[in-house]
Amino acid sequence: MSQLLPKFQFVSSAKLPTRFGQFQIHGFVDTASHQEHVALSYGKWSEADIVPIRIHSECLTGDSLFSTRCDCGFQLEKALANIVTEGKGVLLYLRQEGRGIGLLNKIKAYNLQDQGLDTVEANEHLGFDADLREYDICKVMLDTLQVKKVRLMTNNPKKIAALKDLGIEITERVPIDHGITEDNKQYLQTKTQKLGHAFDPHLLK
């Protein structure tokens, strides 16, 4: 009988020089879905240290294609810069495009938003929940990197609750109100009003 694989597996690590600094990239796989995820780490720490981290869900349009419809690319760059400034930290990059609905469905949702729906209404019109993302793999990623206590860079209360449920100690939430533009202001207002994200209301006026 073949041995059952754990649901989440660490695969390999390598150096990743970036324009922000010298990171290490660590690959993980969900053996059930075959989805691949990565973590970027910077600096060194002990298990007793509080480590700044960011959980970032993949956004091809924002992270790679410089879209200003969302704040994802801006937040990614800010998080990496913050980690380097702190001298240590981890970015967990999860392959959950479009809050879990996938790239092509996200484009369909964008089309519905062009017609007047907000981001939550568009996902629901396509038959999805407003947010399908899961964070269970974060426990394996942080355990592999020997991170037990974190300062979490996020505006999303769901990420805070998810890490606490996984047994990760969060000592502080660090706001990441960055990259607010005229193109994404309504999108961010919807996330605040319907998904409970914490943005400075003065920045969204």
Short mmCIF file of C-alpha atoms in Angstrom, two decimals:
data_model
loop_
_atom_site.label_atom_id
_atom_site.label_comp_id
_atom_site.label_asym_id
_atom_site.label_seq_id
_atom_site.Cartn_x
_atom_site.Cartn_y
_atom_site.Cartn_z
CA MET A 1 0.00 0.00 0.00
CA SER A 2 1.40 3.37 -0.96
CA GLN A 3 2.03 5.81 1.87
CA LEU A 4 -0.42 8.71 2.00
CA LEU A 5 1.20 12.10 1.47
CA PRO A 6 0.48 14.93 3.88
CA LYS A 7 -1.94 17.46 2.40
CA PHE A 8 0.69 20.22 2.35
CA GLN A 9 4.33 19.55 1.57
CA PHE A 10 7.49 21.64 1.56
CA VAL A 11 9.36 21.11 -1.74
CA SER A 12 12.55 23.17 -1.95
CA SER A 13 14.25 26.51 -1.24
CA ALA A 14 16.57 28.77 -3.21
CA LYS A 15 18.04 32.27 -3.22
CA LEU A 16 15.82 34.95 -4.75
CA PRO A 17 17.55 38.27 -5.34
CA THR A 18 14.99 41.05 -5.85
CA ARG A 19 15.09 44.81 -6.32
CA PHE A 20 14.08 45.05 -2.65
CA GLY A 21 16.83 42.80 -1.34
CA GLN A 22 18.14 39.24 -1.09
CA PHE A 23 15.27 36.90 -0.22
CA GLN A 24 14.94 33.14 -0.02
CA ILE A 25 12.05 31.50 -1.88
CA HIS A 26 10.45 28.35 -0.45
CA GLY A 27 8.10 26.16 -2.49
CA PHE A 28 5.09 24.25 -1.12
CA VAL A 29 2.43 22.10 -2.72
CA ASP A 30 -1.12 21.12 -1.83
CA THR A 31 -0.97 17.42 -2.70
CA ALA A 32 -4.76 17.16 -3.03
CA SER A 33 -5.28 20.01 -5.49
CA HIS A 34 -1.68 20.11 -6.85
CA GLN A 35 -1.76 23.87 -6.30
CA GLU A 36 1.69 25.37 -5.73
CA HIS A 37 2.43 28.20 -3.27
CA VAL A 38 5.58 30.02 -2.20
CA ALA A 39 6.97 31.88 0.78
CA LEU A 40 9.64 34.57 0.62
CA SER A 41 11.81 34.99 3.70
CA TYR A 42 14.29 37.71 4.58
CA GLY A 43 16.78 37.79 7.44
CA LYS A 44 17.10 35.46 10.42
CA TRP A 45 15.17 34.90 13.66
CA SER A 46 14.72 32.51 16.55
CA GLU A 47 11.44 30.75 17.34
CA ALA A 48 10.92 33.24 20.19
CA ASP A 49 11.13 36.28 17.88
CA ILE A 50 8.12 38.19 16.61
CA VAL A 51 8.35 38.12 12.81
CA PRO A 52 6.58 40.58 10.48
CA ILE A 53 4.61 38.70 7.83
CA ARG A 54 2.21 39.33 4.97
CA ILE A 55 -0.24 36.78 3.55
CA HIS A 56 -0.70 37.80 -0.07
CA SER A 57 -3.09 36.10 -2.48
CA GLU A 58 -1.97 35.96 -6.09
CA CYS A 59 -3.25 38.77 -8.30
CA LEU A 60 -1.78 38.51 -11.78
CA THR A 61 -3.43 41.71 -12.94
CA GLY A 62 -2.24 43.76 -9.99
CA ASP A 63 1.05 42.06 -9.08
CA SER A 64 2.42 41.50 -12.60
CA LEU A 65 0.36 43.60 -15.03
CA PHE A 66 0.33 46.80 -12.89
CA SER A 67 -3.47 47.10 -12.74
CA THR A 68 -4.84 49.89 -10.56
CA ARG A 69 -8.33 48.31 -10.32
CA CYS A 70 -7.17 46.86 -7.01
CA ASP A 71 -4.48 47.65 -4.44
CA CYS A 72 -2.81 44.21 -4.61
CA GLY A 73 0.36 45.14 -6.47
CA PHE A 74 0.86 48.19 -4.29
CA GLN A 75 0.43 46.12 -1.13
CA LEU A 76 2.84 43.45 -2.38
CA GLU A 77 5.58 46.00 -2.98
CA LYS A 78 4.91 47.76 0.32
CA ALA A 79 5.06 44.49 2.24
CA LEU A 80 8.39 43.48 0.71
CA ALA A 81 9.82 46.93 1.39
CA ASN A 82 8.57 46.80 5.00
CA ILE A 83 10.16 43.39 5.55
CA VAL A 84 13.54 44.62 4.33
CA THR A 85 13.29 47.75 6.48
CA GLU A 86 12.48 45.57 9.52
CA GLY A 87 15.51 43.41 8.77
CA LYS A 88 13.50 40.19 8.78
CA GLY A 89 10.15 38.85 7.71
CA VAL A 90 8.08 36.49 5.57
CA LEU A 91 5.69 36.95 2.68
CA LEU A 92 3.35 34.01 2.07
CA TYR A 93 2.26 34.11 -1.58
CA LEU A 94 -0.84 31.97 -2.04
CA ARG A 95 -2.14 30.99 -5.47
CA GLN A 96 -5.73 32.10 -4.89
CA GLU A 97 -6.45 34.41 -7.80
CA GLY A 98 -9.59 36.54 -7.62
CA ARG A 99 -10.30 35.70 -3.96
CA GLY A 100 -10.31 32.06 -5.00
CA ILE A 101 -12.41 32.11 -8.19
CA GLY A 102 -9.50 31.98 -10.65
CA LEU A 103 -8.12 34.36 -13.26
CA LEU A 104 -10.69 33.94 -16.03
CA ASN A 105 -13.60 34.16 -13.64
CA LYS A 106 -12.01 37.29 -12.21
CA ILE A 107 -12.01 38.82 -15.69
CA LYS A 108 -15.71 37.90 -15.98
CA ALA A 109 -16.26 39.61 -12.62
CA TYR A 110 -14.40 42.69 -13.88
CA ASN A 111 -16.76 42.79 -16.85
CA LEU A 112 -19.75 42.75 -14.49
CA GLN A 113 -18.14 45.52 -12.46
CA ASP A 114 -17.76 47.55 -15.67
CA GLN A 115 -21.55 47.20 -15.97
CA GLY A 116 -22.18 48.55 -12.47
CA LEU A 117 -21.91 45.67 -9.99
CA ASP A 118 -19.48 45.91 -7.09
CA THR A 119 -16.79 43.29 -6.47
CA VAL A 120 -18.91 41.24 -4.05
CA GLU A 121 -22.03 41.37 -6.25
CA ALA A 122 -19.99 40.33 -9.30
CA ASN A 123 -18.59 37.22 -7.60
CA GLU A 124 -22.03 36.26 -6.31
CA HIS A 125 -23.63 36.86 -9.74
CA LEU A 126 -21.17 34.29 -11.13
CA GLY A 127 -22.30 31.80 -8.48
CA PHE A 128 -19.39 32.17 -6.05
CA ASP A 129 -19.15 33.29 -2.46
CA ALA A 130 -17.64 36.73 -1.97
CA ASP A 131 -14.37 35.21 -0.73
CA LEU A 132 -13.38 31.57 -1.25
CA ARG A 133 -9.80 31.82 -0.01
CA GLU A 134 -8.37 29.34 2.50
CA TYR A 135 -5.33 29.74 4.71
CA ASP A 136 -4.61 26.28 6.17
CA ILE A 137 -1.31 25.97 4.28
CA CYS A 138 0.00 29.04 6.15
CA LYS A 139 0.53 26.86 9.25
CA VAL A 140 2.84 24.47 7.38
CA MET A 141 4.68 27.35 5.72
CA LEU A 142 5.27 29.21 8.98
CA ASP A 143 6.21 26.01 10.86
CA THR A 144 8.74 25.17 8.14
CA LEU A 145 10.27 28.63 8.55
CA GLN A 146 10.14 28.33 12.36
CA VAL A 147 7.83 31.30 12.81
CA LYS A 148 5.56 31.12 15.87
CA LYS A 149 4.74 34.76 16.67
CA VAL A 150 3.89 37.34 14.02
CA ARG A 151 3.11 40.95 13.34
CA LEU A 152 0.58 40.58 10.53
CA MET A 153 0.45 43.16 7.73
CA THR A 154 -3.20 43.12 6.71
CA ASN A 155 -6.47 44.99 6.54
CA ASN A 156 -8.46 41.74 6.39
CA PRO A 157 -9.98 40.37 9.63
CA LYS A 158 -10.48 36.95 8.00
CA LYS A 159 -6.70 36.46 7.85
CA ILE A 160 -6.36 37.33 11.54
CA ALA A 161 -9.06 34.82 12.50
CA ALA A 162 -7.58 32.13 10.23
CA LEU A 163 -4.09 32.38 11.74
CA LYS A 164 -5.45 32.37 15.28
CA ASP A 165 -7.47 29.23 14.47
CA LEU A 166 -4.24 27.64 13.22
CA GLY A 167 -2.47 28.39 16.50
CA ILE A 168 -0.30 31.23 15.23
CA GLU A 169 0.18 33.99 17.80
CA ILE A 170 -0.51 37.45 16.37
CA THR A 171 1.02 40.18 18.51
CA GLU A 172 -0.07 43.09 16.30
CA ARG A 173 -2.02 43.93 13.17
CA VAL A 174 -0.06 46.31 10.96
CA PRO A 175 -2.28 48.32 8.58
CA ILE A 176 -1.27 48.25 4.93
CA ASP A 177 -3.32 51.14 3.52
CA HIS A 178 -1.24 51.61 0.42
CA GLY A 179 -1.97 52.18 -3.25
CA ILE A 180 -5.38 53.86 -3.01
CA THR A 181 -6.24 55.41 -6.39
CA GLU A 182 -9.28 56.84 -8.11
CA ASP A 183 -9.50 53.55 -10.03
CA ASN A 184 -9.81 51.36 -6.94
CA LYS A 185 -11.45 53.61 -4.35
CA GLN A 186 -14.95 52.14 -4.89
CA TYR A 187 -13.51 48.61 -4.78
CA LEU A 188 -11.85 49.38 -1.43
CA GLN A 189 -15.03 50.97 -0.09
CA THR A 190 -16.89 47.76 -0.94
CA LYS A 191 -14.28 45.64 0.82
CA THR A 192 -14.62 47.86 3.88
CA GLN A 193 -18.43 47.92 3.92
CA LYS A 194 -19.19 44.31 2.87
CA LEU A 195 -16.10 42.29 3.82
CA GLY A 196 -15.07 44.14 6.97
CA HIS A 197 -11.62 45.23 5.81
CA ALA A 198 -10.05 47.91 7.98
CA PHE A 199 -9.11 50.98 5.96
CA ASP A 200 -8.66 54.51 7.24
CA PRO A 201 -12.00 56.04 6.15
CA HIS A 202 -10.34 59.39 5.49
CA LEU A 203 -8.24 57.76 2.76
CA LEU A 204 -11.33 56.51 0.91
CA LYS A 205 -13.14 59.86 0.63
#
